[in-house]
Coordinates of C-alpha atoms and ligand atoms in Angstrom, one line a residue:
M24 CA -83.3 189.4 56.0
S25 CA -87.0 190.2 55.4
H26 CA -89.8 189.7 57.8
G27 CA -93.3 189.4 56.5
S28 CA -95.0 192.7 57.0
V29 CA -92.9 194.1 59.9
C30 CA -89.6 195.9 60.1
V31 CA -87.4 194.8 62.9
A32 CA -85.2 197.2 64.9
T33 CA -82.3 196.1 67.1
Y34 CA -81.2 198.3 70.0
R35 CA -78.4 198.1 72.4
C36 CA -79.5 199.3 75.8
Y37 CA -77.2 199.9 78.7
D38 CA -78.5 199.8 82.3
D39 CA -77.1 198.4 85.5
K40 CA -80.4 197.3 87.0
A41 CA -83.2 197.5 84.4
D42 CA -85.6 194.6 83.7
F43 CA -84.7 194.5 80.0
N44 CA -87.8 192.3 79.2
K45 CA -90.0 195.0 80.7
K46 CA -88.1 197.7 78.9
A47 CA -88.5 195.9 75.5
L48 CA -92.2 195.5 76.0
G49 CA -92.5 199.1 77.0
I50 CA -90.8 200.1 73.7
A51 CA -92.9 197.7 71.6
V52 CA -96.1 199.0 73.0
G53 CA -95.2 202.6 73.6
L54 CA -93.9 203.2 70.1
T55 CA -96.9 201.6 68.4
V56 CA -100.3 201.5 70.1
G57 CA -99.3 203.6 73.1
S58 CA -100.9 201.4 75.8
W59 CA -102.3 197.9 75.7
T60 CA -103.4 196.5 79.1
D61 CA -105.8 199.4 79.6
L62 CA -107.6 198.8 76.3
P63 CA -111.0 197.2 76.3
E64 CA -111.1 193.7 74.6
A65 CA -113.0 195.0 71.6
R66 CA -110.5 197.7 71.0
K67 CA -107.6 195.2 71.4
A68 CA -108.9 193.2 68.5
E69 CA -108.8 196.3 66.3
M70 CA -105.4 197.4 67.5
E71 CA -103.6 194.1 67.3
K72 CA -102.4 194.7 63.8
H73 CA -100.6 197.9 65.0
L74 CA -99.0 196.4 68.0
G75 CA -95.2 196.1 68.1
K76 CA -93.8 192.8 69.3
V77 CA -90.7 191.9 71.2
V78 CA -88.7 189.5 69.0
S79 CA -85.8 188.8 71.5
V80 CA -84.0 190.2 74.5
T81 CA -80.4 189.1 74.9
V82 CA -78.8 190.3 78.1
H83 CA -75.0 190.7 78.4
E84 CA -74.1 190.6 82.0
P85 CA -70.6 189.1 82.4
D86 CA -69.5 187.8 85.9
G87 CA -68.0 190.7 87.8
A88 CA -69.5 193.3 85.4
L89 CA -68.4 196.8 86.4
P90 CA -70.9 199.6 86.7
G91 CA -71.9 200.7 83.2
E92 CA -71.0 197.4 81.5
R93 CA -74.4 195.6 81.7
Y94 CA -76.4 195.8 78.5
A95 CA -79.0 194.0 76.4
D96 CA -79.8 193.8 72.7
L97 CA -83.5 194.2 72.2
R98 CA -85.1 193.3 68.9
I99 CA -88.6 194.7 68.3
A100 CA -90.9 194.2 65.3
Y101 CA -92.9 197.1 64.0
P102 CA -95.9 196.5 61.8
D103 CA -95.5 198.1 58.3
V104 CA -99.1 199.3 58.6
N105 CA -98.0 201.9 61.1
F106 CA -95.7 203.9 58.8
S107 CA -95.5 205.1 55.2
R108 CA -92.8 203.5 53.0
D109 CA -90.2 206.2 53.5
I110 CA -87.0 206.3 55.6
P111 CA -88.1 209.3 57.7
A112 CA -91.3 207.5 58.8
L113 CA -89.4 204.4 59.7
L114 CA -86.7 206.2 61.7
V115 CA -89.2 208.4 63.6
T116 CA -91.3 205.3 64.4
V117 CA -88.4 203.2 65.7
F118 CA -86.0 205.8 67.1
G119 CA -87.8 209.2 67.2
K120 CA -88.5 209.9 70.9
L121 CA -86.6 206.7 71.9
S122 CA -83.3 208.2 70.8
M123 CA -83.6 210.6 73.7
D124 CA -84.6 208.0 76.3
G125 CA -81.5 207.0 78.2
R126 CA -78.5 205.0 77.1
I127 CA -79.9 203.3 74.0
K128 CA -78.4 203.0 70.5
L129 CA -80.1 201.9 67.3
I130 CA -77.9 199.0 66.0
D131 CA -79.7 197.6 63.0
L132 CA -82.9 197.7 61.0
E133 CA -84.2 194.7 59.0
F134 CA -86.7 195.8 56.4
S135 CA -89.8 193.9 55.3
A136 CA -89.9 193.0 51.6
S137 CA -92.8 195.4 51.2
F138 CA -90.9 198.3 52.8
A139 CA -87.7 197.6 50.8
S140 CA -89.6 197.4 47.5
A141 CA -90.3 201.1 47.7
F142 CA -86.6 201.8 47.1
P143 CA -84.9 201.2 43.8
G144 CA -81.5 201.7 45.5
P145 CA -78.4 202.8 43.7
K146 CA -78.9 203.3 39.9
F147 CA -75.4 202.2 39.1
G148 CA -73.9 200.5 42.1
I149 CA -70.4 198.9 42.0
A150 CA -71.0 197.3 38.6
G151 CA -72.5 200.4 37.0
V152 CA -69.7 202.7 38.2
R153 CA -67.1 200.2 36.8
E154 CA -69.0 200.1 33.5
L155 CA -68.9 203.9 33.2
L156 CA -65.2 203.9 33.8
G157 CA -64.4 200.8 31.8
V158 CA -62.4 199.4 34.7
H159 CA -63.3 196.0 35.9
D160 CA -60.2 194.4 37.1
R161 CA -58.6 196.6 39.8
P162 CA -59.5 198.7 42.8
L163 CA -60.5 202.2 41.8
L164 CA -58.7 205.4 42.8
M165 CA -60.4 208.7 43.8
S166 CA -58.8 212.1 44.4
I167 CA -60.3 214.9 46.5
F168 CA -60.1 218.6 45.5
K169 CA -58.4 220.4 48.4
S170 CA -58.3 224.1 49.5
V171 CA -60.5 225.3 46.7
I172 CA -62.5 227.9 48.6
G173 CA -61.5 231.4 47.3
H174 CA -60.0 229.9 44.1
D175 CA -61.3 230.8 40.7
L176 CA -62.1 228.6 37.8
E177 CA -58.5 228.7 36.5
G178 CA -57.2 227.5 39.9
L179 CA -59.8 224.7 39.8
R180 CA -58.9 223.7 36.3
E181 CA -55.3 223.5 37.1
Q182 CA -55.8 221.4 40.2
F183 CA -58.3 219.1 38.4
Y184 CA -55.9 218.6 35.4
K185 CA -53.0 217.6 37.7
Q186 CA -55.2 215.1 39.6
A187 CA -56.5 213.6 36.4
L188 CA -52.9 213.2 35.0
G189 CA -52.1 211.1 38.0
G190 CA -54.4 208.4 36.7
V191 CA -57.2 208.6 39.1
D192 CA -60.6 207.2 38.2
L193 CA -62.8 209.7 40.1
I194 CA -62.3 213.2 41.4
K195 CA -64.6 214.6 44.0
D196 CA -65.3 218.1 45.0
D197 CA -64.4 219.2 48.5
E198 CA -67.7 218.7 50.5
I199 CA -67.3 222.3 51.9
L200 CA -67.4 223.9 48.4
F201 CA -70.8 225.4 47.9
E202 CA -72.4 227.6 45.3
N203 CA -70.1 230.7 45.1
P204 CA -69.5 233.5 42.6
L205 CA -65.9 232.3 41.8
T206 CA -66.7 228.8 40.8
P207 CA -70.5 228.5 40.2
L208 CA -71.9 225.0 39.6
E209 CA -72.3 225.0 35.9
K210 CA -69.1 226.8 35.1
R211 CA -67.3 224.5 37.5
V212 CA -68.6 221.4 35.8
E213 CA -67.8 222.8 32.3
T214 CA -64.3 223.7 33.4
C215 CA -63.5 220.5 35.1
M216 CA -65.0 218.3 32.4
A217 CA -63.0 220.1 29.8
A218 CA -59.9 219.4 31.9
A219 CA -61.0 215.7 32.1
R220 CA -61.2 215.5 28.3
L221 CA -57.8 217.0 27.9
A222 CA -56.2 214.7 30.5
E223 CA -57.9 211.7 28.9
R224 CA -55.9 212.4 25.7
E225 CA -52.7 211.9 27.9
T226 CA -53.9 209.0 30.1
G227 CA -56.3 207.2 27.8
Q228 CA -58.5 206.9 30.9
K229 CA -62.1 207.8 31.6
L230 CA -62.9 209.8 34.7
L231 CA -65.9 210.6 36.8
Y232 CA -66.1 214.1 38.4
A233 CA -68.4 214.1 41.5
V234 CA -69.5 217.8 41.7
N235 CA -70.9 218.8 45.1
L236 CA -74.7 219.1 45.0
T237 CA -75.7 221.8 47.4
G238 CA -78.4 224.4 48.0
P239 CA -81.8 224.4 49.7
T240 CA -83.5 221.0 49.6
S241 CA -86.3 222.4 47.4
Q242 CA -83.7 223.2 44.7
L243 CA -81.5 220.0 44.9
A244 CA -83.2 218.1 42.0
A245 CA -83.1 221.2 39.8
N246 CA -79.4 221.9 40.7
A247 CA -78.6 218.2 39.9
K248 CA -80.2 218.5 36.5
R249 CA -78.4 221.8 35.8
A250 CA -75.1 220.2 36.7
I251 CA -75.9 217.2 34.4
A252 CA -76.9 219.5 31.5
A253 CA -73.5 221.2 31.9
G254 CA -71.8 217.8 31.6
A255 CA -71.5 216.5 35.1
N256 CA -71.0 212.7 35.1
A257 CA -71.3 212.2 38.9
L258 CA -72.6 214.0 42.0
L259 CA -71.3 214.3 45.6
F260 CA -74.0 214.7 48.2
N261 CA -73.8 215.5 52.0
V262 CA -76.6 213.0 52.8
L263 CA -76.9 213.4 56.5
A264 CA -77.2 217.2 56.4
Y265 CA -80.3 216.8 54.1
G266 CA -81.6 213.4 55.3
Y267 CA -81.9 210.1 53.6
D268 CA -85.1 211.0 51.9
A269 CA -83.4 213.7 49.9
L270 CA -80.9 211.1 48.6
H271 CA -83.9 208.8 47.8
M272 CA -85.6 211.6 45.9
L273 CA -82.4 212.3 43.8
S274 CA -81.5 208.6 43.2
S275 CA -85.0 207.6 42.1
D276 CA -85.4 210.6 39.7
P277 CA -85.0 209.1 36.2
D278 CA -83.5 212.4 34.9
I279 CA -80.7 212.2 37.5
N280 CA -78.8 209.5 35.6
V281 CA -75.3 209.8 37.0
P282 CA -73.8 208.0 40.0
I283 CA -74.2 209.7 43.4
A284 CA -71.3 209.6 46.0
A285 CA -72.5 210.0 49.6
H286 CA -70.2 212.0 51.9
P287 CA -70.3 211.1 55.6
S288 CA -70.2 214.6 57.0
L289 CA -72.1 214.9 60.3
A290 CA -71.9 211.1 60.8
G291 CA -69.7 211.7 63.9
A292 CA -72.7 213.2 65.6
F293 CA -74.5 209.8 65.3
Y294 CA -72.3 206.7 65.5
P295 CA -69.1 206.9 67.7
S296 CA -70.8 206.6 71.2
P297 CA -71.3 203.0 72.4
H298 CA -74.4 204.3 74.3
Y299 CA -76.2 206.7 71.9
G300 CA -77.0 207.3 68.3
I301 CA -77.1 205.1 65.3
A302 CA -74.5 202.4 64.6
A303 CA -72.2 203.1 61.6
P304 CA -73.1 200.0 59.6
L305 CA -76.7 201.1 59.6
L306 CA -76.0 204.9 59.3
L307 CA -73.3 204.7 56.6
G308 CA -74.1 201.3 55.2
K309 CA -77.6 200.0 54.9
L310 CA -79.5 203.2 54.9
M311 CA -77.2 205.0 52.5
R312 CA -77.5 202.0 50.1
L313 CA -81.3 201.7 50.5
A314 CA -81.6 205.5 49.8
G315 CA -79.6 205.0 46.6
A316 CA -75.9 206.0 47.1
D317 CA -73.7 204.4 44.4
L318 CA -70.5 205.1 46.4
V319 CA -70.3 205.7 50.1
L320 CA -67.4 207.5 51.8
F321 CA -66.6 206.6 55.5
P322 CA -63.7 207.0 57.8
S323 CA -61.2 204.2 57.4
P324 CA -59.5 202.2 60.2
Y325 CA -56.1 203.4 59.1
G326 CA -56.1 207.1 58.5
S327 CA -56.7 210.3 60.3
V328 CA -60.4 210.0 61.2
V329 CA -60.3 206.5 62.7
M330 CA -63.2 204.0 62.9
P331 CA -62.5 200.7 64.5
K332 CA -61.7 198.0 61.9
E333 CA -64.6 195.7 62.9
E334 CA -67.1 198.5 62.6
N335 CA -65.5 199.5 59.3
L336 CA -65.8 196.0 57.8
A337 CA -69.4 195.9 59.0
V338 CA -70.1 199.1 57.0
Q339 CA -68.5 197.5 54.0
S340 CA -70.6 194.4 54.5
A341 CA -73.8 196.4 54.7
L342 CA -72.9 198.1 51.4
I343 CA -72.5 194.9 49.5
D344 CA -74.6 192.3 51.4
P345 CA -76.7 190.4 48.8
A346 CA -79.5 190.1 51.3
L347 CA -80.6 193.6 50.6
P348 CA -82.5 193.5 47.3
V349 CA -80.8 196.5 45.6
R350 CA -77.5 197.0 43.9
A351 CA -74.3 197.0 45.9
S352 CA -72.8 200.4 46.8
M353 CA -69.1 200.9 46.3
P354 CA -67.2 201.2 49.7
V355 CA -64.9 204.2 49.9
P356 CA -62.8 204.1 53.2
S357 CA -61.3 207.5 53.5
A358 CA -59.4 210.2 55.4
G359 CA -55.6 210.3 55.9
I360 CA -55.0 207.7 53.2
H361 CA -51.5 207.7 51.6
P362 CA -49.9 205.2 49.2
G363 CA -48.2 203.3 52.0
L364 CA -51.7 202.2 53.3
V365 CA -52.8 200.6 50.0
P366 CA -51.7 197.1 50.9
L367 CA -53.8 197.2 54.1
I368 CA -56.9 198.6 52.3
L369 CA -56.7 195.9 49.6
R370 CA -56.1 193.2 52.2
D371 CA -59.2 194.2 54.2
F372 CA -61.5 195.4 51.5
G373 CA -60.5 193.3 48.5
K374 CA -60.8 194.6 44.9
E375 CA -64.3 196.2 45.2
V376 CA -63.1 199.4 46.8
V377 CA -62.3 202.9 46.0
V378 CA -58.9 204.1 47.4
N379 CA -59.6 207.7 48.2
A380 CA -57.1 210.5 49.1
G381 CA -56.8 214.2 49.3
G382 CA -53.7 215.1 51.3
G383 CA -52.1 211.8 50.3
I384 CA -52.2 213.0 46.6
H385 CA -51.7 216.8 46.8
G386 CA -49.0 216.4 49.5
H387 CA -46.7 214.3 47.4
P388 CA -43.3 216.0 47.2
M389 CA -43.2 215.6 43.4
G390 CA -46.6 217.2 43.0
T391 CA -50.3 216.3 42.6
A392 CA -49.9 214.2 39.4
A393 CA -47.1 212.2 41.0
G394 CA -49.4 211.7 44.0
G395 CA -52.0 209.9 41.9
Q396 CA -49.2 207.9 40.1
A397 CA -47.8 206.8 43.4
F398 CA -51.2 205.4 44.4
R399 CA -51.6 203.6 41.0
Q400 CA -48.1 202.1 41.4
A401 CA -49.0 200.9 45.0
I402 CA -52.3 199.4 43.7
A403 CA -50.4 197.6 40.8
A404 CA -47.8 196.4 43.3
A405 CA -50.4 194.9 45.6
E406 CA -52.1 193.2 42.6
Q407 CA -48.7 191.7 41.5
G408 CA -48.1 190.5 45.0
L409 CA -45.1 192.8 45.4
S410 CA -44.2 194.6 48.6
L411 CA -44.2 198.3 48.4
P412 CA -40.4 198.7 48.9
E413 CA -39.9 196.0 46.1
A414 CA -42.2 197.8 43.7
A415 CA -40.8 201.2 44.6
K416 CA -37.4 200.1 43.3
Q417 CA -38.7 199.2 39.9
P418 CA -37.9 201.6 37.0
G419 CA -40.6 204.2 36.6
N420 CA -41.9 203.9 40.2
E421 CA -40.0 206.9 41.6
A422 CA -43.4 208.5 42.7
L423 CA -44.1 205.4 44.9
Q424 CA -40.5 205.5 46.4
T425 CA -40.9 209.2 47.2
A426 CA -44.3 208.6 48.8
I427 CA -43.1 205.8 51.1
D428 CA -40.0 207.8 52.0
L429 CA -42.3 210.5 53.2
W430 CA -45.3 208.6 54.7
G431 CA -43.9 205.1 55.3
F432 CA -45.9 202.0 54.6
K433 CA -47.8 199.3 56.4
E434 CA -48.2 195.7 55.3
Ligands
LIG521 C1 -64.1 211.2 56.9 S1 -64.3 210.5 55.4 C2 -64.3 211.8 54.2 C3 -63.0 212.0 53.6 C4 -62.9 213.4 52.9 O1 -63.8 213.9 52.4 C5 -61.6 214.0 52.9 O2 -61.5 215.2 52.5 C6 -60.4 213.3 53.3 O3 -59.2 214.0 53.0 P1 -57.8 213.5 53.3 O4 -56.9 214.6 53.0 O5 -57.7 213.1 54.7 O6 -57.5 212.3 52.3

């Protein structure tokens, strides 16, 4: 939703006794003009346009509330005139010092049309990524490089080729693989893209390789362009370690013309507490999308790094909500995913999703390629309305049978 020339922040504030109306007013004034009642009338007239306003205060105080359960949702409008049109300025305005002031969590931000217009958003988004892959009718499948530190180019090539043979649509670097003498950026891209071309001859399938974009912030754009010149057709980026503005810089650069996948590393430092930090739908949804992520990874509700389902679906919703005037980002619920979870993922996320797995592919008893095939068979089964055990019995689906024998399944 857009609000004239103000951005609106929603906070959840826990306090057993506070006067929440007073608290909200204190924030609205304190984070904008500083003090109001002490100002002379003439100065008030000048400062009015800078003054934050309380939009609403909704107190949640159930009968018999136990200590620690009373909270309020405070909505405060901040005039655009107070900050430049970049995400750091907005975040510092609405939650800079306030993030350290007691039990308060930033739940949501609604951008003014003017603020949002400074952000082109994802260059490709869901539709653009599908267009590059030539896949429009089914959920996508991504595989994650695993245990590649200390491996040379040949080791990487082999692992890449096996993943590609499994029929995956995207392969992403491990986010902890940085510039290193064994697999330097350009050589890594050349090696993996050569393996992608080789595999395409077998599978007939296009593939995006999201190479990890790393290094000092001052060199990110140059590194991205070196990777693209070497043949990279996608980038992986650890957004929270660098800041949203670094993603915005990359995504709005006309020469960085490949999709960017945002990795959620560090997100656990921000969203899990009910009392502090930044809510996941804003952290991993709205802000990632506004800053230009084409695909966004986040912990799924099913796997090893669990995020509650309601919160998960709110992240998805923020990534695709048509109210934000930029392209939709592709949701990538991740971590601990195996083929037996595919029916749940597709039930909850629908078709516009990337099923993403590392261990669930490489850990397949018949090998990495079979790991990818098992996922593709599970996706096909869900699309045909078959249960996994039914599909696994079909000729040619031994990879799926082996996967559900090992990991089980949920429907
Ligand atoms: C916490 S979301 C990021 C997922 C990720 O990068 C990853 O490596 C997951 O690997 P897994 O073996 O759990 O599929």
